[in-house]
XYZ file of C-alpha atoms in Angstrom:
715
model
C 157.792 138.738 98.236
C 157.458 135.140 99.269
C 153.865 133.884 99.679
C 153.513 130.856 101.913
C 150.687 128.329 102.058
C 149.685 129.900 105.385
C 149.286 133.282 103.648
C 147.104 131.728 100.950
C 144.872 130.022 103.511
C 144.513 133.264 105.458
C 143.635 135.115 102.233
C 141.004 132.544 101.227
C 139.565 132.385 104.751
C 139.374 136.155 105.008
C 137.734 136.366 101.612
C 135.131 133.780 102.611
C 134.350 135.630 105.841
C 134.151 138.905 103.976
C 131.804 137.419 101.401
C 129.441 136.219 104.122
C 129.153 139.745 105.501
C 128.728 141.243 102.031
C 125.327 141.469 100.271
C 126.368 138.976 97.547
C 125.163 135.639 99.067
C 121.978 137.155 100.414
C 121.182 138.691 97.038
C 121.712 135.298 95.369
C 119.527 133.606 97.970
C 116.777 136.170 97.463
C 116.937 135.911 93.678
C 116.851 132.092 93.705
C 113.850 132.218 96.030
C 112.048 134.581 93.677
C 112.944 132.494 90.617
C 111.675 129.230 92.123
C 108.393 130.854 93.123
C 107.676 132.321 89.706
C 107.550 129.279 87.490
C 104.754 129.746 84.964
C 102.620 126.925 86.377
C 102.548 128.301 89.948
C 99.419 130.384 90.643
C 99.884 134.001 91.650
C 97.569 134.877 94.563
C 95.089 137.630 93.866
C 94.724 140.687 96.025
C 91.391 141.115 97.718
C 89.331 140.479 100.781
C 90.020 137.391 102.881
C 87.096 135.077 103.515
C 86.271 131.522 104.563
C 83.803 129.215 102.853
C 82.679 125.620 103.328
C 82.719 123.039 100.564
C 83.479 119.369 99.945
C 86.470 117.604 98.427
C 85.369 115.800 95.236
C 88.499 113.667 94.730
C 87.249 110.377 96.236
C 84.108 108.730 97.668
C 84.896 109.936 101.199
C 83.717 113.402 100.055
C 85.200 115.109 103.105
C 83.874 118.492 104.187
C 86.504 121.226 103.864
C 86.987 124.785 105.054
C 88.375 126.925 102.239
C 90.336 130.111 102.837
C 89.961 132.523 99.917
C 91.644 135.783 98.892
C 89.633 137.772 96.407
C 87.449 134.712 95.886
C 90.385 132.452 94.946
C 91.127 129.476 97.256
C 94.545 129.701 98.895
C 94.254 127.104 101.685
C 92.116 124.077 102.484
C 91.618 122.395 105.864
C 89.245 119.820 107.268
C 85.847 121.134 108.300
C 85.564 120.866 112.100
C 82.543 118.936 113.366
C 81.681 117.803 109.839
C 79.371 114.776 110.128
C 81.265 111.523 109.725
C 84.616 113.265 109.362
C 85.490 115.277 112.479
C 87.910 117.580 110.649
C 90.172 114.884 109.158
C 91.654 115.472 105.708
C 94.144 113.493 103.629
C 97.173 114.810 101.734
C 95.303 114.956 98.420
C 92.462 116.936 99.962
C 94.808 119.481 101.493
C 96.085 120.352 98.001
C 92.800 120.187 96.085
C 92.676 123.983 95.636
C 95.929 123.855 93.617
C 94.605 121.502 90.929
C 93.277 124.230 88.571
C 96.941 125.170 87.966
C 98.123 121.643 87.219
C 100.936 121.782 84.603
C 99.255 119.014 82.560
C 95.891 120.830 82.473
C 93.924 120.219 79.266
C 92.872 123.529 77.711
C 91.139 122.353 74.544
C 89.794 119.118 73.021
C 92.730 117.009 71.877
C 92.927 114.498 69.025
C 95.620 111.839 68.869
C 97.902 112.066 65.894
C 100.037 109.158 64.744
C 99.753 105.791 66.394
C 102.692 105.620 68.728
C 103.552 107.367 71.974
C 101.348 110.229 73.201
C 100.980 112.816 70.478
C 97.995 115.148 70.396
C 96.859 118.163 68.457
C 94.192 120.727 69.389
C 90.770 120.231 67.846
C 87.329 121.792 68.072
C 84.475 120.401 70.133
C 82.413 120.068 66.945
C 85.094 117.837 65.416
C 85.198 115.734 68.588
C 81.411 115.295 68.696
C 81.346 114.377 65.011
C 84.084 111.761 65.372
C 82.569 110.193 68.506
C 79.052 110.093 67.016
C 80.394 108.496 63.824
C 82.231 105.848 65.812
C 79.082 105.038 67.812
C 77.052 104.646 64.592
C 79.611 102.440 62.878
C 80.871 100.207 65.685
C 79.870 96.560 65.846
C 80.983 96.330 69.455
C 79.578 97.517 72.757
C 79.187 101.233 73.433
C 80.061 101.853 77.070
C 80.702 104.663 79.519
C 83.174 104.050 82.336
C 81.665 105.876 85.320
C 84.447 106.233 87.870
C 82.168 107.644 90.554
C 78.832 105.757 90.669
C 76.039 107.555 92.491
C 76.474 110.961 90.881
C 73.569 112.537 89.049
C 75.784 112.397 85.959
C 75.584 108.598 86.139
C 71.846 108.777 85.490
C 72.477 110.913 82.412
C 75.044 108.390 81.172
C 72.590 105.492 81.499
C 69.728 107.389 79.884
C 71.965 108.355 76.963
C 73.036 104.727 76.454
C 69.450 103.468 76.677
C 68.876 105.009 73.252
C 70.623 102.103 71.496
C 71.183 98.385 71.901
C 74.360 96.673 73.136
C 75.365 99.276 75.686
C 76.411 99.215 79.319
C 77.811 101.382 82.088
C 81.117 100.123 83.417
C 82.321 100.818 86.942
C 85.805 100.395 88.442
C 86.377 97.105 90.279
C 86.955 99.023 93.523
C 83.346 100.260 93.477
C 81.499 97.084 92.506
C 83.662 94.867 94.751
C 83.369 96.975 97.890
C 82.183 95.103 100.981
C 78.486 96.008 100.981
C 77.827 95.407 97.257
C 79.334 91.929 97.658
C 77.299 91.239 100.824
C 74.172 92.215 98.913
C 74.874 89.453 96.394
C 74.887 86.772 99.098
C 71.084 86.849 99.398
C 68.397 84.981 97.515
C 66.019 87.913 97.978
C 67.676 91.183 97.051
C 67.730 93.374 100.184
C 68.548 96.460 98.127
C 71.592 98.658 98.723
C 73.243 97.924 102.076
C 75.249 100.223 104.344
C 77.329 99.958 107.503
C 75.751 101.904 110.369
C 78.769 103.133 112.316
C 76.473 104.469 115.032
C 75.770 100.849 115.994
C 79.157 99.194 115.406
C 81.409 98.542 118.416
C 83.921 96.159 116.755
C 85.426 96.130 113.265
C 87.446 93.265 111.814
C 89.462 94.654 108.918
C 91.016 92.520 106.195
C 93.628 94.845 104.637
C 90.963 97.552 104.571
C 92.227 101.176 104.729
C 89.785 101.998 107.525
C 91.883 104.897 108.825
C 93.297 105.937 105.497
C 90.569 106.588 102.954
C 87.695 104.172 103.658
C 84.428 106.038 104.065
C 84.736 108.048 107.272
C 88.284 107.594 108.645
C 87.994 110.631 110.941
C 84.898 109.249 112.673
C 86.412 105.755 113.033
C 89.579 107.205 114.568
C 87.659 109.429 116.971
C 85.537 106.561 118.271
C 88.610 104.434 118.752
C 90.177 107.194 120.865
C 86.982 107.450 122.910
C 87.024 103.696 123.577
C 83.717 103.162 121.765
C 85.170 101.083 118.939
C 87.660 98.209 118.725
C 89.593 97.442 115.573
C 91.260 94.125 114.691
C 93.304 94.432 111.495
C 94.566 91.448 109.472
C 97.113 92.832 107.006
C 100.425 91.849 105.472
C 102.098 95.274 105.806
C 102.122 97.822 108.597
C 99.796 100.403 107.079
C 98.485 103.407 108.969
C 95.361 101.422 109.831
C 97.423 98.474 111.072
C 99.664 100.774 113.113
C 96.735 102.428 114.904
C 94.525 99.336 115.305
C 93.846 97.857 118.740
C 95.407 94.687 117.403
C 97.365 94.251 114.181
C 97.745 90.624 113.114
C 100.351 90.276 110.324
C 99.411 87.746 107.651
C 101.068 86.244 104.606
C 100.331 88.451 101.562
C 97.141 87.459 99.769
C 95.677 85.211 102.486
C 92.718 87.296 103.679
C 90.312 84.556 102.520
C 92.101 81.854 104.529
C 91.834 83.925 107.719
C 88.132 84.660 107.113
C 87.364 80.981 106.496
C 89.275 79.964 109.621
C 87.404 82.515 111.760
C 84.074 81.326 110.336
C 84.916 77.716 111.231
C 85.745 78.721 114.812
C 82.471 80.627 115.171
C 80.491 77.669 113.834
C 82.199 75.066 116.029
C 81.849 77.202 119.175
C 78.170 77.876 118.550
C 78.660 81.660 118.325
C 76.390 82.031 115.313
C 73.482 84.473 115.259
C 70.001 82.900 115.402
C 69.123 85.127 112.436
C 71.541 83.161 110.255
C 69.854 80.415 108.278
C 70.814 78.424 105.228
C 68.511 75.937 103.626
C 71.258 73.315 103.972
C 73.268 74.315 107.025
C 75.068 70.946 107.091
C 76.542 71.562 103.638
C 77.670 74.996 104.762
C 79.401 73.579 107.846
C 81.056 70.853 105.797
C 82.476 73.441 103.395
C 84.269 75.238 106.224
C 85.415 72.197 108.192
C 88.756 71.773 106.323
C 89.894 75.251 107.407
C 91.397 74.153 110.691
C 93.691 76.418 112.757
C 96.646 74.382 111.552
C 95.760 74.945 107.910
C 95.206 78.674 108.503
C 98.637 78.869 110.135
C 100.267 77.070 107.214
C 98.608 79.366 104.660
C 98.352 82.737 106.425
C 100.894 82.516 109.242
C 98.317 83.250 111.986
C 98.683 80.863 114.935
C 95.758 79.183 116.693
C 96.051 81.280 119.873
C 95.768 84.558 117.942
C 92.891 83.299 115.809
C 91.077 82.074 118.924
C 91.620 85.417 120.660
C 89.973 87.292 117.814
C 87.133 84.769 117.495
C 86.419 84.990 121.232
C 86.082 88.782 120.903
C 83.408 88.441 118.221
C 79.983 87.976 119.754
C 76.901 87.515 117.538
C 75.263 90.692 118.889
C 74.884 92.365 115.520
C 77.339 95.101 116.515
C 80.387 93.523 114.849
C 81.181 94.130 111.183
C 83.852 92.644 108.900
C 85.267 94.883 106.170
C 87.475 93.985 103.240
C 87.091 96.500 100.449
C 90.269 97.580 98.772
C 93.136 100.003 98.587
C 92.565 103.206 96.536
C 95.651 102.536 94.426
C 96.133 98.796 94.963
C 92.590 97.927 93.965
C 90.024 95.552 95.483
C 90.369 92.076 96.896
C 89.495 89.146 94.612
C 85.745 88.585 94.552
C 85.903 85.212 96.323
C 88.033 86.706 99.121
C 85.529 89.492 99.731
C 82.626 87.013 99.676
C 84.343 84.878 102.336
C 84.792 87.969 104.522
C 81.161 88.988 104.137
C 79.953 85.559 105.279
C 81.300 86.592 108.704
C 78.756 89.422 108.767
C 75.979 86.901 108.161
C 77.260 84.555 110.868
C 77.569 87.380 113.405
C 74.059 88.739 112.784
C 75.168 92.067 111.350
C 72.195 92.200 108.960
C 69.600 94.558 110.369
C 71.970 95.789 113.103
C 75.448 96.951 112.065
C 74.432 96.539 108.414
C 71.093 97.933 107.259
C 69.168 98.273 104.046
C 68.744 101.656 102.408
C 65.413 102.825 101.077
C 65.299 103.432 97.327
C 64.298 106.953 96.320
C 61.650 107.446 93.663
C 62.369 109.713 90.702
C 66.011 110.277 91.622
C 67.686 111.319 88.346
C 70.894 109.658 89.565
C 69.070 106.314 89.205
C 67.592 107.055 85.764
C 67.393 104.114 83.325
C 68.956 101.750 85.878
C 66.451 99.087 84.776
C 67.307 99.490 81.079
C 71.102 99.719 81.001
C 73.295 97.103 82.666
C 75.983 98.170 85.126
C 79.013 95.865 85.013
C 82.397 95.409 86.609
C 85.023 96.466 84.074
C 86.894 93.195 84.649
C 83.806 91.133 83.730
C 83.451 92.578 80.228
C 84.499 90.153 77.441
C 87.912 90.893 75.986
C 87.913 92.869 72.730
C 84.191 93.641 72.954
C 84.077 97.408 73.562
C 83.867 99.408 70.341
C 83.493 102.876 71.884
C 84.356 103.745 75.468
C 83.858 107.137 77.097
C 85.917 107.139 80.317
C 85.041 109.517 83.147
C 87.601 108.732 85.851
C 88.591 112.237 86.970
C 86.969 111.959 90.412
C 87.102 108.177 90.850
C 89.552 108.078 93.754
C 90.656 104.634 92.534
C 93.016 103.227 89.933
C 92.122 101.395 86.740
C 95.188 99.667 85.198
C 95.648 100.376 81.520
C 96.513 96.738 80.600
C 93.118 95.569 81.910
C 91.182 98.310 80.108
C 93.160 97.898 76.883
C 92.275 94.198 76.747
C 88.551 95.056 76.769
C 88.796 97.379 73.755
C 88.065 96.132 70.244
C 91.034 96.227 67.813
C 89.819 99.484 66.229
C 87.951 100.708 69.311
C 87.659 104.394 70.178
C 88.640 105.587 73.670
C 87.433 109.026 74.767
C 88.726 110.464 78.051
C 86.814 113.138 79.984
C 89.478 114.710 82.168
C 90.911 118.064 83.249
C 94.480 116.711 83.164
C 96.414 114.911 80.427
C 97.593 111.979 82.516
C 97.111 108.256 83.151
C 94.468 106.677 80.881
C 94.056 109.913 78.911
C 97.540 109.324 77.482
C 96.114 106.287 75.636
C 92.896 107.938 74.361
C 92.087 108.895 70.778
C 90.126 111.923 72.005
C 90.593 113.949 75.206
C 87.740 116.238 76.278
C 88.638 118.903 78.899
C 86.378 118.899 81.958
C 86.352 121.134 85.003
C 88.978 120.561 87.715
C 87.981 120.587 91.359
C 86.883 123.948 92.750
C 86.225 125.461 89.297
C 82.668 124.135 88.927
C 80.099 122.553 91.184
C 80.283 118.770 91.638
C 77.878 116.519 93.501
C 79.779 114.201 95.824
C 78.070 110.913 96.732
C 79.498 108.933 99.637
C 81.340 105.642 99.939
C 79.519 102.519 98.647
C 79.879 100.815 102.064
C 78.168 103.632 103.978
C 74.673 105.177 103.968
C 73.836 107.041 100.769
C 74.871 110.656 101.195
C 75.405 113.820 99.219
C 77.752 116.743 99.633
C 78.399 119.639 97.271
C 81.815 120.768 96.038
C 81.566 124.421 95.099
C 83.199 126.235 92.218
C 85.400 129.138 93.337
C 87.411 130.116 90.255
C 86.105 130.194 86.669
C 86.546 126.900 84.850
C 87.417 128.639 81.580
C 85.733 128.732 78.195
C 87.665 125.663 77.065
C 86.024 123.397 79.654
C 83.286 121.094 78.349
C 80.333 120.339 80.589
C 79.698 116.560 80.355
C 75.960 117.238 80.170
C 76.497 119.540 77.192
C 78.606 116.825 75.541
C 75.802 114.284 76.012
C 73.288 116.765 74.599
C 75.424 117.333 71.502
C 75.988 113.602 70.989
C 72.285 112.970 71.526
C 71.397 115.521 68.847
C 73.864 113.960 66.426
C 72.553 110.443 67.095
C 68.860 111.222 67.575
C 68.855 110.197 71.269
C 66.527 112.024 73.661
C 66.652 111.968 77.446
C 63.716 112.601 79.759
C 64.596 112.167 83.438
C 67.978 113.887 83.087
C 67.203 116.497 80.433
C 69.179 119.653 81.316
C 71.477 122.195 79.721
C 74.292 121.859 82.260
C 75.416 119.880 85.292
C 74.178 122.606 87.656
C 70.655 122.207 86.253
C 70.824 118.446 86.640
C 71.919 118.737 90.287
C 68.922 121.022 90.871
C 66.716 118.249 89.470
C 68.161 115.833 91.990
C 67.674 118.176 94.934
C 64.031 118.591 93.955
C 63.641 114.798 93.863
C 65.280 114.384 97.288
C 63.138 117.128 98.782
C 59.987 115.682 97.236
C 60.780 112.256 98.730
C 61.320 113.798 102.183
C 63.848 111.106 103.018
C 66.851 111.425 105.277
C 68.466 114.226 107.237
C 70.705 117.187 106.435
C 73.639 117.708 108.793
C 75.439 121.049 109.020
C 78.519 121.498 111.209
C 77.728 123.356 114.411
C 73.962 123.072 113.971
C 71.254 120.588 114.868
C 70.397 118.019 112.169
C 67.276 118.830 110.159
C 64.985 116.175 108.690
C 64.448 116.606 104.966
C 60.688 116.566 105.508
C 61.024 119.705 107.674
C 62.966 121.753 105.095
C 60.751 124.217 103.221
C 62.180 124.060 99.707
C 64.899 122.536 97.502
C 66.561 125.946 97.471
C 66.948 125.708 101.248
C 68.539 122.288 100.840
C 70.974 123.761 98.329
C 71.869 126.567 100.747
C 72.580 124.056 103.512
C 74.796 121.959 101.234
C 76.672 125.063 100.116
C 77.315 125.823 103.767
C 79.179 122.524 104.091
C 76.145 120.409 104.922
C 75.692 116.727 104.163
C 72.480 114.903 103.307
C 72.261 111.297 104.483
C 69.506 108.816 103.752
C 67.484 107.111 106.456
C 68.348 103.465 107.063
C 65.772 100.713 107.526
C 64.660 99.945 111.069
C 66.846 97.430 112.876
C 65.615 93.867 113.012
C 66.014 91.869 116.202
C 69.188 89.781 116.292
C 67.218 87.103 118.146
C 64.651 86.715 115.384
C 64.618 83.120 114.091
C 65.994 82.377 110.683
C 63.560 82.512 107.790
C 63.176 79.108 106.208
C 62.711 78.527 102.509
C 59.108 79.105 101.516
C 58.203 81.206 104.570
C 56.605 84.581 104.015
C 59.191 87.304 104.513
C 58.191 90.615 106.018
C 60.002 93.931 105.679
C 61.475 93.579 109.164
C 62.763 90.037 108.685
C 66.428 89.708 107.716
C 66.708 88.420 104.144
C 67.679 84.757 103.974
C 71.158 84.332 102.454
C 71.842 81.669 99.885
C 74.961 79.588 99.391
C 77.144 82.176 97.600
C 78.937 81.219 94.413
C 79.043 77.458 95.126
C 80.529 78.152 98.541
C 81.835 74.608 98.848
C 84.265 75.376 96.015
C 85.150 78.828 97.368
C 85.893 77.487 100.836
C 87.906 74.581 99.454
C 90.055 76.687 97.176
C 93.557 77.458 98.404
C 94.926 80.981 98.140
C 96.822 81.487 94.889
C 100.476 80.520 94.792
C 103.472 81.897 92.975
C 103.887 81.669 89.211
C 106.810 79.696 87.797
C 109.864 81.907 87.544
C 108.641 84.387 90.152
C 109.734 83.834 93.746
C 108.349 86.989 95.375
C 105.201 89.096 95.622
C 104.840 92.745 94.590
C 102.408 94.576 96.893
C 101.022 97.760 95.306
C 99.370 100.450 97.408
C 98.880 104.163 97.925
C 96.365 106.801 98.930
C 94.036 108.913 96.820
C 96.932 111.154 95.764
C 98.523 108.108 94.091
C 95.465 107.029 92.093
C 95.590 109.584 89.277
C 97.407 112.693 88.158
C 94.160 114.639 88.320
C 94.074 114.096 92.116
C 97.681 114.985 92.788
C 98.715 118.601 93.185
C 102.159 119.275 91.692
C 103.038 121.468 94.674
C 102.155 118.793 97.211
C 105.777 117.782 97.818
C 106.475 118.200 101.520
C 103.665 115.878 102.571
C 103.946 113.228 99.898
C 107.169 113.343 97.911
C 109.715 114.281 100.581
C 108.158 112.803 103.718
C 108.401 109.186 102.594
C 105.140 108.396 104.388
C 104.128 106.231 101.439
C 106.324 104.064 99.216
C 107.153 105.402 95.767
C 106.970 103.711 92.394
C 110.754 103.860 92.019
C 111.449 102.551 95.523
C 111.113 98.884 96.456
C 110.701 98.431 100.193
C 111.996 94.996 101.146
C 112.444 93.199 104.452
C 116.121 93.214 105.610
C 116.057 89.409 105.743
C 115.042 89.327 102.070
C 117.727 91.884 101.239
C 120.327 89.591 102.803
C 119.005 86.311 101.370
C 118.779 87.683 97.809
C 122.008 89.680 97.959
C 120.231 92.970 97.228
C 122.379 96.087 97.528
C 120.481 99.279 98.383
C 122.940 101.507 96.474
C 122.193 99.862 93.106
C 119.282 99.868 90.678
C 117.176 96.713 90.486
C 114.659 95.443 87.962
C 111.349 94.258 89.460
C 109.522 92.027 86.963
C 106.015 90.551 86.817
C 104.448 88.407 84.071
C 103.208 91.650 82.465
C 106.414 93.708 82.449
C 109.143 95.281 84.557
C 110.072 98.521 86.293
C 113.434 99.744 87.618
C 113.602 100.566 91.324
C 116.094 101.142 94.113
C 116.006 99.008 97.251
C 115.055 100.379 100.661
C 115.152 97.981 103.656
C 111.940 98.035 105.703
C 111.356 95.578 108.578
C 107.558 96.090 108.407
C 107.384 94.449 104.965
C 106.907 90.665 105.178
C 109.820 88.490 103.984
C 109.611 87.542 100.334
C 107.534 90.598 99.414
C 108.217 93.899 97.648
C 106.191 96.960 98.642
C 105.842 99.766 96.090
C 103.501 102.695 95.650
C 101.384 103.583 92.645
C 102.490 106.599 90.646
C 100.324 108.907 88.506
C 101.476 109.149 84.914
C 101.846 112.519 83.204
C 104.246 114.805 81.390
C 105.426 116.618 84.521
C 106.693 116.170 87.136
C 106.261 112.374 87.375
C 107.426 110.235 84.524
C 108.454 107.005 86.252
C 106.808 103.672 85.559
C 103.640 102.833 87.446
C 103.545 99.444 89.238
C 99.770 99.390 88.695
C 100.417 98.885 84.988
C 102.241 95.636 85.788
C 98.833 94.035 86.379
C 97.933 91.020 84.270
C 95.535 92.060 81.454
C 93.303 89.064 82.165
C 93.383 89.572 85.939
C 90.746 91.061 88.209
C 93.032 92.390 90.924
C 96.456 94.035 90.971
C 97.210 94.688 94.621
C 99.350 91.524 94.812
C 101.402 90.409 91.802
C 103.939 87.568 91.393
C 107.362 89.178 90.968
C 111.080 88.609 90.717
C 113.993 90.984 91.205
C 117.288 91.145 89.307
C 120.048 93.702 89.000
C 119.300 96.319 86.353
């Protein structure tokens, strides 16, 4: 029998059709679906009653209220809490996956001790061994003993300071993103300390953003977006790349990367020359101030920042010194803060426009707040300001920081034989470089107090614990108690057996002070002074409530400036001083390129890109596959730059900075400015991300890493 090619094709086609209608492919599809959903690190939902509870997301300073769906008491879904004060139901990608973090594949289950001296290698150890080794290092070190508090404002921060106050040469370190936020820098521009400052969004009608993630992680992005939609708030955004904030702003003004200071100085000069300066603004030597800004003409701003005179004039004309305009710089969660001088130049605009006492108000200090314990005895310092090689023992608590800290910068601060201890629930990022790793509770397994953003009024939310943390988890308060016993250090204001007890101490202090208001979604606000007991406050916070401090009464924008030597009353706006030899700051050009590097690397990313502890391994559809944010292994480059440098998207390229290099693939993006490379930060861990992190290309002696000199060559 002769078999033709036609017969063979008919046989194969018939077999394929028959296979489709047989159970074979559907069985394979079912089995593969079952296999991929039963990996050992994927949680298996419990059976039980369905319920809904309110809580807060502890992953970053926004501390968003969340509605948690539970089955048998275990969280299975998280959504934004509708009508939550300052949030209006908004929630970022990291927050939507916060309930999955207890099942992170890199979860630390026991204290770990580094073995060997090379790449990450750890062995299990007992808590007693860890306490003994840390206490011995503290006794023997000749360097500074420090605690890196990634989330200032927590009650745990008071315990850290009180523990350190038991010996000399100690300090609390904070990430640059916290100490160089807009309001802390504005506070430093005054001769008389006005105390902690906060933006009052209830008063603001115009925001001028300088690369600030106002709609993507800064403070209360949901509230800002809602007021923009209602027409109650205008947003001008100066930014080099088309971020989400730039895309949704009333006006996005593209600028040359790294020129925020030049734009701020040019705007200030226009306000001064046009006479649109608040009467409340007063320097002892106003002529010297004016002379410092005079060189920043529209032509010079255009040459440096690429903003033409017409655009700069349009923005300046929209800024009236009514006290309802506020300028915000801040920083990117992953890309870090602006340089200090840049932020100071931006904050001078708030002084010129009369924001003090109106859009920006002082916060009242609270007496006996355990979160402020020993603040007068232990210095709090920017990590970048610590002398190199001076830290003998460092205990790093960055699990809930919501901001990056580059390892090269931290490593430079450590003494040659310094001891690094990481308090973390996940073996990732800086923990990979530690000598000791102490397991702490992931989100939603224990209660966490959640203070608000440093640019906004002091607030407090409570993140509840839904699932057991496990016997292996170490309460940081218990660790401090054990170390205190070993070293003979006693605490008074923060003495407690566990973090829950310490939070109860704080609620009693807040209730005793009677300051502020508690907001609960769907209910009328209640003044703290009208709440019967601290237990009632706790119940309101557990129901998704938020406590917010009362701000100082607004001062009149028409009040005359306070001259040197005049008596200053509580209602008078504090008189600012010339900040940081302002003549030099205003005369300094924005930094240029380093020899051998012809491009800039712009690093950015949301909270989910700041640390492995904040990034759920199952959060793939929103973050990994959507491409909404750039990845560490993808270099987004303007098509004109692709053409001028002969970059081929289908090849691998080596992006280098003075610190190191990382291999990436090229992706053309017209929203990236010519001559720049845009890349996202990437958490470092064993699984499932093991690519290089552009954040670690930061210069060890630098104070910012959001913009790095770079070059690109074929790998």
